[in-house]
Every structure is written in C-alpha cells, then in structure tokens.
Amino acid sequence: MTALAVIGIFAVSSANESYHSKQLMGVIVGTFIMIFLSLFDYHLILRFYWVIYAANKALLVAVRILGVKVSGATRWIIIGGIQFQPSEVAKIAVIMFFAAFFMKHAEEIKTIKVFIMTMVLFIPVFYLIYEQPDMSTSIILMVLFAILFFEAGISWKTILGVLAVAVPVFMILLMLVLQSDQTIIEPYQQNRILAFLNPEEYSTAEAYQQINSVMAIGSGQLLGKGYDSDEINSVKNGNFISEPQTDFIFAVIGEEFGFVGTCTVIILLILISIECIIIAKRSKDMAGLIIASGMGSLIALQGFMNIGVATQVFPNTGLPLPFVSYGTTSLFSMYIGIGLVLNVRLQCNIRPAVREGIS
C-alpha cells in the first residue's frame, strides 16, 4: 500500500505539479489516521453503527441541499473552506454499518424480515448517490453491498433469484437508455455509453479522453518515456486529457513508466485485495469478516473499473484509482478502511469469548 501511495505521489506530481504538496500531505495524514484507527478495537467503533449510518445519510442529504455543482453533477460540499465528497466516505460507512448490522442479525440473516430491513436501509443511501448523479459510485456501491450480503451468509437461492430478475432488468434498461428520448439517465451519461459503443463516432467528443488514454498507455511501450516527460505530445503536456491527475492517472503511469509501471500498479492492487481477504478469513467474527472482505472487494472493484475506463474496457466514469489518484476525500476514505482492516488483523488473536457484542 505504501508503494502504491508513493507511485501516486510521483504520478500526480508529474500530471500536475501544483497538486504535489496536497497529495503528499494527504498520504501523510491518511497514514496517521490509519495507524490511529488500527489501535482501537473495531467492536468499540461499531457500537456507534447507527450514528455512522445517520451521519452518512445526513452528509448525502447535505449534498442535495448545499452541494457544489461541477460538470453537471452535484457531488461535493464545502466544509470550512475544504471541498469534500461524501459519496467517497459513503463506501466506507456502508461497510462499517452493515458489518455491525449483519453481526447483530447473524442468526436470522436468511430470513425475509432481515432481507427487507437490509434493503430498506441500503436503498436510500444508494438513491442519494445515484441522484447526484454519480452512476459509477452507485454501481460500485451496489456490487459492494451484494458482496457484503453474500459474506454475511445469505442463501444461494436468494442470490440466484435476484440474478434471475436483475439480469433481464439490466438488459431492458440498457436498451431503454440508448433510446434518443429516454429520461432514465442524464444526457451526458447516455452519451458516454454511446461513445463506448461507437468510439469512432464520438472521437472528438465523449470518447476523446479514452482514445487518448489508450494511445498514451500504448506509447509508453515496455519501460515508458521516463518520469515527468517533457515531450510536447505527451498526455499531460499536450492537454489531451483534462484533469489527468484524477480519473486518468493510469494513463500517465502507462505513458511514463510503460508496461512495467502499469503491471506494478495492478499487482500492488491485487496484493492489497488478497491480503484483505486473508485477514477476513482469519477474523474471529462476522463483523471482522465483512470489514476486511468489504475493503478488499472495494479496492479490487474500484481499481478494476478505473483501469477499465483508462483502457476503454468500460464507459467513461468518474472513479479514482485507489491510493494513486489525486483527491484527499478518496485518500482518507481508503486509509480509514485499511486502518479498520489492520484493526481486524490485530484483534485476530483475542479470544471471541471475551469480546463484547454489538448492542
């Protein structure tokens, strides 16, 4: 994780030098937050799971009321002069809340009552993020929620039943959103999907950044053009990608560090996710299992989607690359999550019998 954060500092600095200090400070402060959280028994933190849930919803509601609109989306609020994105924190809050909730209802997790309660609690959070609009984060949140529910022990019959309904519904929705007169999603979101399906037709518009990103990654070849390249036709110097320090940071890494650099980032993300899963298997209770597996899944999903966008495997979305992309909210959220995972690891040697339950 530290290696990934260091790569992020250098990549962000190369993409836009003015963000170097903020990224470095974000990593340093995030590391202290991670260490601090790892020292407290996570059971004590999860006792306040309803407070976490209420605070999460309050922040998302505040976005609708006081949010700052940027590029057609209202995803940020300003607190004390600091721009803050609650949807990033929501991912960690969902993991923490459902870790406690599922642990409390472990014996009745397969009942219809708990299933309905869980959906009632999750849908408002999902809706508030989707309506910002933030489709990419809402998709990540939905998949993450499904993984958490599976880890909690939901019945395979329920999973197959949901899939039997979800897959056809998804296909129908996809056909509907491709219609010119659709009102399901925002026009710019529809254009991104169309640009993904027909990149040549949108090569100077919605597909422009993705096409340039793929070209930049390919131009790096095996070892890249070198750190902080001064080539005028590079992705950062030629302004072929707007804000390369955020969603398309992988293109900068591919161009400057080549195939070796991109593979290093991918391997590090995989190793972090695997380590989280290993810790989850060693955890002594369901809460620890869900926290560790949830963070491992989040890092893997978000990393996969970010890299998929940069390589034109997925439609263009606005997801940061974990521990690498610029953005203090995203950085702090990831460090909070990893701090909790380390907490689970430290608590593994404590006998379950002496732990107090979550009331």
PDB file of C-alpha atoms in Angstrom, residues 9-203:
ATOM      1  CA  ILE A   9       2.591  10.947  -5.327  1.00  0.00           C
ATOM      2  CA  PHE A  10       5.030  10.846  -8.242  1.00  0.00           C
ATOM      3  CA  ALA A  11       2.312  10.284 -10.858  1.00  0.00           C
ATOM      4  CA  VAL A  12       0.130  13.133  -9.569  1.00  0.00           C
ATOM      5  CA  SER A  13       3.141  15.435  -9.389  1.00  0.00           C
ATOM      6  CA  SER A  14       4.025  14.606 -12.988  1.00  0.00           C
ATOM      7  CA  ALA A  15       0.438  15.051 -14.189  1.00  0.00           C
ATOM      8  CA  ASN A  16       0.059  18.403 -12.432  1.00  0.00           C
ATOM      9  CA  GLU A  17       2.880  19.651 -10.240  1.00  0.00           C
ATOM     10  CA  SER A  18       0.608  22.080  -8.369  1.00  0.00           C
ATOM     11  CA  TYR A  19      -1.093  19.115  -6.657  1.00  0.00           C
ATOM     12  CA  HIS A  20       2.128  17.504  -5.401  1.00  0.00           C
ATOM     13  CA  SER A  21       2.057  19.050  -1.909  1.00  0.00           C
ATOM     14  CA  LYS A  22      -1.613  18.254  -1.337  1.00  0.00           C
ATOM     15  CA  GLN A  23      -1.178  14.636  -2.439  1.00  0.00           C
ATOM     16  CA  LEU A  24       1.896  14.214  -0.218  1.00  0.00           C
ATOM     17  CA  MET A  25       0.077  15.751   2.735  1.00  0.00           C
ATOM     18  CA  GLY A  26      -2.940  13.542   2.058  1.00  0.00           C
ATOM     19  CA  VAL A  27      -0.789  10.421   2.193  1.00  0.00           C
ATOM     20  CA  ILE A  28       0.963  11.521   5.410  1.00  0.00           C
ATOM     21  CA  VAL A  29      -2.257  12.496   7.211  1.00  0.00           C
ATOM     22  CA  GLY A  30      -4.015   9.393   5.878  1.00  0.00           C
ATOM     23  CA  THR A  31      -1.251   7.172   7.235  1.00  0.00           C
ATOM     24  CA  PHE A  32      -1.632   8.701  10.703  1.00  0.00           C
ATOM     25  CA  ILE A  33      -5.416   8.188  10.527  1.00  0.00           C
ATOM     26  CA  MET A  34      -4.866   4.560   9.511  1.00  0.00           C
ATOM     27  CA  ILE A  35      -2.452   3.902  12.392  1.00  0.00           C
ATOM     28  CA  PHE A  36      -4.760   5.637  14.884  1.00  0.00           C
ATOM     29  CA  LEU A  37      -7.790   3.566  13.855  1.00  0.00           C
ATOM     30  CA  SER A  38      -5.820   0.328  13.920  1.00  0.00           C
ATOM     31  CA  LEU A  39      -5.117   0.765  17.644  1.00  0.00           C
ATOM     32  CA  PHE A  40      -8.763   0.736  18.779  1.00  0.00           C
ATOM     33  CA  ASP A  41     -10.852  -2.409  18.952  1.00  0.00           C
ATOM     34  CA  TYR A  42     -13.202  -2.149  15.978  1.00  0.00           C
ATOM     35  CA  HIS A  43     -16.032  -3.501  18.123  1.00  0.00           C
ATOM     36  CA  LEU A  44     -15.956  -0.251  20.105  1.00  0.00           C
ATOM     37  CA  ILE A  45     -16.222   1.752  16.870  1.00  0.00           C
ATOM     38  CA  LEU A  46     -19.046  -0.422  15.523  1.00  0.00           C
ATOM     39  CA  ARG A  47     -21.117   0.189  18.647  1.00  0.00           C
ATOM     40  CA  PHE A  48     -21.934   3.532  17.040  1.00  0.00           C
ATOM     41  CA  TYR A  49     -23.104   1.957  13.782  1.00  0.00           C
ATOM     42  CA  TRP A  50     -26.440   3.780  13.833  1.00  0.00           C
ATOM     43  CA  VAL A  51     -24.585   7.065  14.331  1.00  0.00           C
ATOM     44  CA  ILE A  52     -22.390   6.158  11.337  1.00  0.00           C
ATOM     45  CA  TYR A  53     -25.475   5.405   9.253  1.00  0.00           C
ATOM     46  CA  ALA A  54     -27.254   8.619  10.277  1.00  0.00           C
ATOM     47  CA  ALA A  55     -24.150  10.773   9.670  1.00  0.00           C
ATOM     48  CA  ASN A  56     -23.655   9.168   6.261  1.00  0.00           C
ATOM     49  CA  LYS A  57     -27.238   9.919   5.216  1.00  0.00           C
ATOM     50  CA  ALA A  58     -27.026  13.446   6.615  1.00  0.00           C
ATOM     51  CA  LEU A  59     -23.932  14.204   4.530  1.00  0.00           C
ATOM     52  CA  LEU A  60     -25.556  12.814   1.375  1.00  0.00           C
ATOM     53  CA  VAL A  61     -28.696  14.883   2.020  1.00  0.00           C
ATOM     54  CA  ALA A  62     -26.472  17.929   2.587  1.00  0.00           C
ATOM     55  CA  VAL A  63     -25.062  17.411  -0.913  1.00  0.00           C
ATOM     56  CA  ARG A  64     -28.568  17.805  -2.361  1.00  0.00           C
ATOM     57  CA  ILE A  65     -29.173  20.981  -0.339  1.00  0.00           C
ATOM     58  CA  LEU A  66     -25.763  22.656  -0.164  1.00  0.00           C
ATOM     59  CA  GLY A  67     -23.835  20.814  -2.850  1.00  0.00           C
ATOM     60  CA  VAL A  68     -21.448  22.427  -5.334  1.00  0.00           C
ATOM     61  CA  LYS A  69     -22.225  21.666  -8.964  1.00  0.00           C
ATOM     62  CA  VAL A  70     -19.254  20.730 -11.150  1.00  0.00           C
ATOM     63  CA  SER A  71     -19.529  19.468 -14.758  1.00  0.00           C
ATOM     64  CA  GLY A  72     -23.250  18.809 -14.449  1.00  0.00           C
ATOM     65  CA  ALA A  73     -23.026  16.810 -11.202  1.00  0.00           C
ATOM     66  CA  THR A  74     -23.566  17.865  -7.590  1.00  0.00           C
ATOM     67  CA  ARG A  75     -21.261  15.603  -5.587  1.00  0.00           C
ATOM     68  CA  TRP A  76     -19.314  17.986  -3.356  1.00  0.00           C
ATOM     69  CA  ILE A  77     -19.969  20.140  -0.324  1.00  0.00           C
ATOM     70  CA  ILE A  78     -17.649  22.745   1.172  1.00  0.00           C
ATOM     71  CA  ILE A  79     -16.901  22.430   4.894  1.00  0.00           C
ATOM     72  CA  GLY A  80     -14.639  25.069   6.431  1.00  0.00           C
ATOM     73  CA  GLY A  81     -13.309  26.045   3.035  1.00  0.00           C
ATOM     74  CA  ILE A  82     -12.469  22.424   2.173  1.00  0.00           C
ATOM     75  CA  GLN A  83     -14.225  20.718  -0.745  1.00  0.00           C
ATOM     76  CA  PHE A  84     -15.458  17.318   0.385  1.00  0.00           C
ATOM     77  CA  GLN A  85     -17.084  14.408  -1.498  1.00  0.00           C
ATOM     78  CA  PRO A  86     -19.428  12.449   0.821  1.00  0.00           C
ATOM     79  CA  SER A  87     -20.018   9.637  -1.699  1.00  0.00           C
ATOM     80  CA  GLU A  88     -16.395   8.509  -1.187  1.00  0.00           C
ATOM     81  CA  VAL A  89     -16.910   8.286   2.574  1.00  0.00           C
ATOM     82  CA  ALA A  90     -20.248   6.532   1.987  1.00  0.00           C
ATOM     83  CA  LYS A  91     -18.446   3.430   0.680  1.00  0.00           C
ATOM     84  CA  ILE A  92     -16.588   3.003   3.972  1.00  0.00           C
ATOM     85  CA  ALA A  93     -19.659   3.931   6.025  1.00  0.00           C
ATOM     86  CA  VAL A  94     -21.720   1.238   4.265  1.00  0.00           C
ATOM     87  CA  ILE A  95     -19.071  -1.389   5.048  1.00  0.00           C
ATOM     88  CA  MET A  96     -18.905  -0.338   8.709  1.00  0.00           C
ATOM     89  CA  PHE A  97     -22.654  -0.122   9.192  1.00  0.00           C
ATOM     90  CA  PHE A  98     -23.510  -3.463   7.607  1.00  0.00           C
ATOM     91  CA  ALA A  99     -20.591  -5.160   9.382  1.00  0.00           C
ATOM     92  CA  ALA A 100     -22.329  -4.317  12.672  1.00  0.00           C
ATOM     93  CA  PHE A 101     -25.867  -4.834  11.358  1.00  0.00           C
ATOM     94  CA  PHE A 102     -25.205  -8.278   9.885  1.00  0.00           C
ATOM     95  CA  MET A 103     -23.312  -9.352  13.004  1.00  0.00           C
ATOM     96  CA  LYS A 104     -26.253  -8.391  15.192  1.00  0.00           C
ATOM     97  CA  HIS A 105     -28.691 -10.296  12.941  1.00  0.00           C
ATOM     98  CA  ALA A 106     -26.342 -13.190  12.126  1.00  0.00           C
ATOM     99  CA  GLU A 107     -28.748 -15.886  13.314  1.00  0.00           C
ATOM    100  CA  GLU A 108     -31.622 -14.621  11.181  1.00  0.00           C
ATOM    101  CA  ILE A 109     -29.691 -13.408   8.164  1.00  0.00           C
ATOM    102  CA  LYS A 110     -31.542 -15.757   5.792  1.00  0.00           C
ATOM    103  CA  THR A 111     -35.000 -14.597   6.812  1.00  0.00           C
ATOM    104  CA  ILE A 112     -37.263 -12.407   4.688  1.00  0.00           C
ATOM    105  CA  LYS A 113     -37.550  -9.956   7.586  1.00  0.00           C
ATOM    106  CA  VAL A 114     -33.811  -9.205   7.636  1.00  0.00           C
ATOM    107  CA  PHE A 115     -33.681  -9.128   3.837  1.00  0.00           C
ATOM    108  CA  ILE A 116     -36.388  -6.451   3.730  1.00  0.00           C
ATOM    109  CA  MET A 117     -34.785  -4.485   6.576  1.00  0.00           C
ATOM    110  CA  THR A 118     -31.445  -4.561   4.792  1.00  0.00           C
ATOM    111  CA  MET A 119     -32.914  -3.325   1.508  1.00  0.00           C
ATOM    112  CA  VAL A 120     -34.840  -0.558   3.275  1.00  0.00           C
ATOM    113  CA  LEU A 121     -31.616   0.633   4.899  1.00  0.00           C
ATOM    114  CA  PHE A 122     -29.495   0.423   1.754  1.00  0.00           C
ATOM    115  CA  ILE A 123     -31.812   1.882  -0.907  1.00  0.00           C
ATOM    116  CA  PRO A 124     -31.936   5.484   0.483  1.00  0.00           C
ATOM    117  CA  VAL A 125     -28.111   5.689   0.526  1.00  0.00           C
ATOM    118  CA  PHE A 126     -27.920   4.244  -2.988  1.00  0.00           C
ATOM    119  CA  TYR A 127     -30.612   6.629  -4.253  1.00  0.00           C
ATOM    120  CA  LEU A 128     -28.985   9.748  -2.779  1.00  0.00           C
ATOM    121  CA  ILE A 129     -25.710   8.919  -4.540  1.00  0.00           C
ATOM    122  CA  TYR A 130     -27.365   7.937  -7.821  1.00  0.00           C
ATOM    123  CA  GLU A 131     -29.323  11.206  -7.930  1.00  0.00           C
ATOM    124  CA  GLN A 132     -26.225  13.432  -7.589  1.00  0.00           C
ATOM    125  CA  PRO A 133     -25.849  11.991 -10.309  1.00  0.00           C
ATOM    126  CA  ASP A 134     -22.979   9.581  -9.684  1.00  0.00           C
ATOM    127  CA  MET A 135     -23.684   6.401 -11.598  1.00  0.00           C
ATOM    128  CA  SER A 136     -20.174   4.952 -11.237  1.00  0.00           C
ATOM    129  CA  THR A 137     -20.143   5.203  -7.437  1.00  0.00           C
ATOM    130  CA  SER A 138     -23.710   3.909  -7.207  1.00  0.00           C
ATOM    131  CA  ILE A 139     -22.738   0.848  -9.299  1.00  0.00           C
ATOM    132  CA  ILE A 140     -19.699   0.211  -7.096  1.00  0.00           C
ATOM    133  CA  LEU A 141     -21.876   0.596  -4.007  1.00  0.00           C
ATOM    134  CA  MET A 142     -24.499  -1.820  -5.343  1.00  0.00           C
ATOM    135  CA  VAL A 143     -21.928  -4.516  -6.176  1.00  0.00           C
ATOM    136  CA  LEU A 144     -20.165  -3.956  -2.842  1.00  0.00           C
ATOM    137  CA  PHE A 145     -23.466  -4.303  -0.988  1.00  0.00           C
ATOM    138  CA  ALA A 146     -24.167  -7.594  -2.784  1.00  0.00           C
ATOM    139  CA  ILE A 147     -20.720  -8.895  -1.757  1.00  0.00           C
ATOM    140  CA  LEU A 148     -21.268  -7.872   1.878  1.00  0.00           C
ATOM    141  CA  PHE A 149     -24.644  -9.613   1.909  1.00  0.00           C
ATOM    142  CA  PHE A 150     -23.080 -12.742   0.422  1.00  0.00           C
ATOM    143  CA  GLU A 151     -20.299 -12.726   3.030  1.00  0.00           C
ATOM    144  CA  ALA A 152     -22.924 -12.415   5.760  1.00  0.00           C
ATOM    145  CA  GLY A 153     -24.350 -15.776   4.672  1.00  0.00           C
ATOM    146  CA  ILE A 154     -27.354 -15.016   2.509  1.00  0.00           C
ATOM    147  CA  SER A 155     -28.905 -18.079   0.882  1.00  0.00           C
ATOM    148  CA  TRP A 156     -27.777 -19.124  -2.607  1.00  0.00           C
ATOM    149  CA  LYS A 157     -31.455 -19.386  -3.562  1.00  0.00           C
ATOM    150  CA  THR A 158     -31.906 -15.704  -2.801  1.00  0.00           C
ATOM    151  CA  ILE A 159     -28.824 -14.805  -4.836  1.00  0.00           C
ATOM    152  CA  LEU A 160     -29.983 -16.828  -7.851  1.00  0.00           C
ATOM    153  CA  GLY A 161     -33.472 -15.368  -7.524  1.00  0.00           C
ATOM    154  CA  VAL A 162     -32.138 -11.809  -7.510  1.00  0.00           C
ATOM    155  CA  LEU A 163     -29.875 -12.549 -10.502  1.00  0.00           C
ATOM    156  CA  ALA A 164     -32.768 -14.085 -12.400  1.00  0.00           C
ATOM    157  CA  VAL A 165     -34.587 -10.763 -12.069  1.00  0.00           C
ATOM    158  CA  ALA A 166     -31.611  -8.373 -12.216  1.00  0.00           C
ATOM    159  CA  VAL A 167     -30.019  -9.603 -15.460  1.00  0.00           C
ATOM    160  CA  PRO A 168     -33.145  -9.250 -17.650  1.00  0.00           C
ATOM    161  CA  VAL A 169     -33.976  -5.900 -15.993  1.00  0.00           C
ATOM    162  CA  PHE A 170     -30.460  -4.652 -16.723  1.00  0.00           C
ATOM    163  CA  MET A 171     -30.710  -5.646 -20.372  1.00  0.00           C
ATOM    164  CA  ILE A 172     -34.090  -3.921 -20.702  1.00  0.00           C
ATOM    165  CA  LEU A 173     -32.774  -0.764 -19.004  1.00  0.00           C
ATOM    166  CA  LEU A 174     -29.739  -0.743 -21.282  1.00  0.00           C
ATOM    167  CA  MET A 175     -31.962  -0.851 -24.357  1.00  0.00           C
ATOM    168  CA  LEU A 176     -34.163   1.898 -22.946  1.00  0.00           C
ATOM    169  CA  VAL A 177     -31.306   4.280 -22.085  1.00  0.00           C
ATOM    170  CA  LEU A 178     -29.987   4.003 -25.628  1.00  0.00           C
ATOM    171  CA  GLN A 179     -33.208   5.492 -26.982  1.00  0.00           C
ATOM    172  CA  SER A 180     -32.954   9.144 -28.042  1.00  0.00           C
ATOM    173  CA  ASP A 181     -35.968  10.239 -25.981  1.00  0.00           C
ATOM    174  CA  GLN A 182     -35.058   8.390 -22.773  1.00  0.00           C
ATOM    175  CA  THR A 183     -35.343  10.143 -19.378  1.00  0.00           C
ATOM    176  CA  ILE A 184     -33.839   7.427 -17.162  1.00  0.00           C
ATOM    177  CA  ILE A 185     -30.304   8.829 -17.037  1.00  0.00           C
ATOM    178  CA  GLU A 186     -28.734  12.206 -17.732  1.00  0.00           C
ATOM    179  CA  PRO A 187     -27.898  13.065 -21.388  1.00  0.00           C
ATOM    180  CA  TYR A 188     -24.153  13.179 -20.695  1.00  0.00           C
ATOM    181  CA  GLN A 189     -24.340   9.689 -19.153  1.00  0.00           C
ATOM    182  CA  GLN A 190     -26.140   8.383 -22.229  1.00  0.00           C
ATOM    183  CA  ASN A 191     -23.502   9.969 -24.454  1.00  0.00           C
ATOM    184  CA  ARG A 192     -20.740   8.223 -22.524  1.00  0.00           C
ATOM    185  CA  ILE A 193     -22.409   4.855 -23.104  1.00  0.00           C
ATOM    186  CA  LEU A 194     -22.907   5.638 -26.797  1.00  0.00           C
ATOM    187  CA  ALA A 195     -19.294   6.791 -27.048  1.00  0.00           C
ATOM    188  CA  PHE A 196     -18.170   3.479 -25.555  1.00  0.00           C
ATOM    189  CA  LEU A 197     -20.235   1.515 -28.069  1.00  0.00           C
ATOM    190  CA  ASN A 198     -19.263   3.745 -31.035  1.00  0.00           C
ATOM    191  CA  PRO A 199     -15.907   5.399 -30.179  1.00  0.00           C
ATOM    192  CA  GLU A 200     -15.175   6.480 -33.761  1.00  0.00           C
ATOM    193  CA  GLU A 201     -18.401   8.453 -33.945  1.00  0.00           C
ATOM    194  CA  TYR A 202     -17.555  10.319 -30.716  1.00  0.00           C
ATOM    195  CA  SER A 203     -13.784  10.526 -31.206  1.00  0.00           C
TER     196      SER A 203
END
